[in-house]
Amino acid sequence: MATHSRFVQRLRRRYAAELPMLPPGPPRKAAMQATLAQLLAQGHGLSAALRMLRQLVMERLVVLDCEQQSDLAVVTTAVTELAELALDHALLQAERELDEGHGMPCTADGRRAQLWVIGMGKLGARELNVSSDIDLIYIYDQDGETAGTAAGRGRISNHEYFSRAIKTVYALVGETTEHGFVFRVDLALRPHGNSGPPAISLGALEDYLQVQGREWERFAWLKSRVVAPRRCVEDSSASELRSVVLPFVFRRYLDYNVFEALRTLHRQIREHAARRAAGHPERANDVKLSRGGIREIEFIVQLLQVVRGGQFPELRTRSTLDALPRLTRAGLMPQATAESLAQAYVFLRRVEHRIQYLDDQQTHVLPSGDEDLAWIAETMGYASCCPFLSELDQHREFVAQEFDILLGGDAKPCKGNCKGGPKAQGAAAVPDFDAVLERLPADFRQRIEAWRNHPRVAALRDESRGRLLRLVQRTADWLRDEHPGEGIDATHRLQGALRWTDWVEPLLRRESYLALLLERPATHERLLRLLGAARWPARYLLRHPGVIDELASASMLAERFVPEAFESELEERRASLARTGEDDEEELLNLLRRAHHAEAFRTLARDVEGRLTVEQVADDLSALADTMLRVTARWCWQRLKNAHRDEPQYAIIGYGKLGGKELGYGSDLDIVFVYEDEDERAPEAYAAFVRKMINWLTVKTREGDLFEIDTALRPNGNSGLLITSFEAYANYQKGRGSNTAWTWEHQAMTRARFVVGMDALQPRFDAVRSAVVTSERDAQALRSEIVAMREKVRAAHPVRGQKFDLKHSPGGMVDAEFAVQYLVLAHSARHAELIANVGNIALLHRAEACGLLPTGVGHAAADAYRELRHLQHRARLDEAPTQVEAAEVASEREAVLALWHAVFD
């Protein structure tokens, strides 16, 4: 089949004697290096030898691809490694020639200054096609001058030295000779484009990117890597470039401003393709640049990477095919979509190669000749052109639809003013403030009127001011809409709009949030619904505005927290940071906080939308806290300077709301640390470990904090050690020796549980807890102590007026909790079903089943406790008082009082 290629025909005629030099099989760098050595040994100069090597490699690839159906990676890897080999040899020869006349280029400390050849685009991503040009940028590490010759002559600046080296490299690689070229070379992506110098220093690059770097250049630098000289890649001396490029490409915040930049770039590419096709209709069938082509797949992937890669480092990869499954794992793309895009990408790239195999031309347009088109179809595995063209159309239509969805906003339209989408809005004129104001409902208009002379609004660029006013218009349309079947009334809609105004006002300087909402109409609508439902989400979003992007996923509301997946994502992000040398302590602290805030917000959104019960919210928040403790402990130990073993032998015991799996938003964590380790270094190591861990959990960074930590329930309270041996903890709890726990500590033990730590300690803790709660006690003395403790708690939380405090009033939640604690401590020795820490509601059911409560009292109290928890939870969500009219909860109060009297009277 390869013989149909006119390019192959020419090669076989011209290089019949040399073709056997290339070892059998896929051409890899070692084989190419050996073949190049043979060509040089025959007396060919480097320029000729590189070109001849290129022709041998190309002939082999046509055979492998068209006759043996090799994988796409075989072709792209071979072409990429050929480029790396050629550039390395060309640069080394340039250095030898220039060193002879000028000496080596020197840094301030006398070492050799380095010129780095940066591969951009497909070369950087190791995705070169068989007729690619190579996009290069030349960067040198330091200014200075050369050492000169032995006679002290020939000194020139490093800049001049490297400029001459670049000319030599181009002559060796890019110029066309009797043997053709090795690669076409394009330097247009360098700073200042074709008007800029051929090479600049690393410092100049950093200044350029910070001051003048444009949005589209972020997409270009996304795929950048040092491809030559090989010595700088192998000794990592070129890694300095990473610290300059990464902050430019990936911002710390979610960056939706790039959408409009990509739209503009894509529009220019399509317009250019249309101009080329004018009068040449066959050029419209471009598998790279036409609608649904390769470029649109690359844009889809790169856009999601650039928007999210600052906060999700696992997305930072150059390869398109490698990025797609990462986007799926990050929840940014359905797996089926990613798989279909990958299939389309491979299909289109294989077609592209066959187009170029025909004549070795840098074209992506399907041939118009029937024979050439039939050959492409046959080498793709099709019997004729029709099924081939049909599948080509299917792939391109799918890609085009996905591209339009991404660049045109949500696939699910919002019910507000989304008509035209951001694609149409991006270039629209800035709306007139007064004209917008006239269209607003009265209450909303009054609030927006205050923006007329607001300094933050006045300071906005025209583009951002336009975005803000279009969002105001869309919010007003949402207010007017009846929202049939959505269960949100006019009062809550108005509250949502007003709280949205309060939320967005302090964020006006962070223009990416305006871009995000404009790009994502359905996210804007979900945000308004969330803010209208309760006050607390607005406060949470103001502290952590980055989590708003979680609303972009419509499926998120139907999901639940999955600890294993969450922990895996955290580890993947940490590994991604480690690969780029960014896994310092501050970055890990921020990584933990961003992940926790985002997951807590997902639970909050599901909660407010009524997708979760109060118990499910508490379960998910408790499981999230468990996971955060486990990951934080692991990372702290790995970074502990005096760690004396690979894995710590410790445990964290949870008490209170964490122990009972009843955490709410913003709950602190009551925890106790224990260890089981006979090593003499253990006490000092574990003390340092716990101090470090508490610091990691509580310190405030730019991303906020994680938890407030309370360790007062450890043996001897705040006067005790932060961490004790498990034996000392067990003896204290079980009353061995003179230092023993108080009754109130045994009450706390009823809600304690093993949270994280060494597996072997879990059954031992469970045995200690069981021994404590089943200890023989004087029932009357226990009753008196718990009642006295209840009175002390009530005195500390007085309820004023005639209101009923859901938690502290007689008949409130605390009464039910104290009654359950008494039942467990007094009766679990004879009723083993009360030992397990299964929560107050389940224990009340069990106590009634055991005959410890009159028929109906336990179940009624359990139902009342559930309702009181629900009312307390809703009040806190809306930042409302937890004191209500007594008549509103009369039946719940009576049920809990009946429980209290049954237990304590």
PDB file of C-alpha atoms in Angstrom, residues 810-812 815 892-902 905:
ATOM      1  CA  PRO A 810     -36.120  21.620  79.179  1.00  0.00           C
ATOM      2  CA  GLY A 811     -37.395  19.141  76.623  1.00  0.00           C
ATOM      3  CA  GLY A 812     -34.669  20.125  74.183  1.00  0.00           C
ATOM      4  CA  ASP A 815     -32.060  16.494  77.627  1.00  0.00           C
ATOM      5  CA  GLU A 892     -41.489  17.401  70.482  1.00  0.00           C
ATOM      6  CA  ARG A 893     -40.919  19.065  73.856  1.00  0.00           C
ATOM      7  CA  GLU A 894     -43.452  16.805  75.542  1.00  0.00           C
ATOM      8  CA  ALA A 895     -41.894  13.694  73.996  1.00  0.00           C
ATOM      9  CA  VAL A 896     -38.395  14.569  75.256  1.00  0.00           C
ATOM     10  CA  LEU A 897     -39.714  15.511  78.704  1.00  0.00           C
ATOM     11  CA  ALA A 898     -41.477  12.165  78.853  1.00  0.00           C
ATOM     12  CA  LEU A 899     -38.159  10.507  78.113  1.00  0.00           C
ATOM     13  CA  TRP A 900     -36.428  12.558  80.807  1.00  0.00           C
ATOM     14  CA  HIS A 901     -39.011  11.662  83.440  1.00  0.00           C
ATOM     15  CA  ALA A 902     -38.940   7.994  82.466  1.00  0.00           C
ATOM     16  CA  ASP A 905     -37.692  10.274  87.997  1.00  0.00           C
TER      17      ASP A 905
END
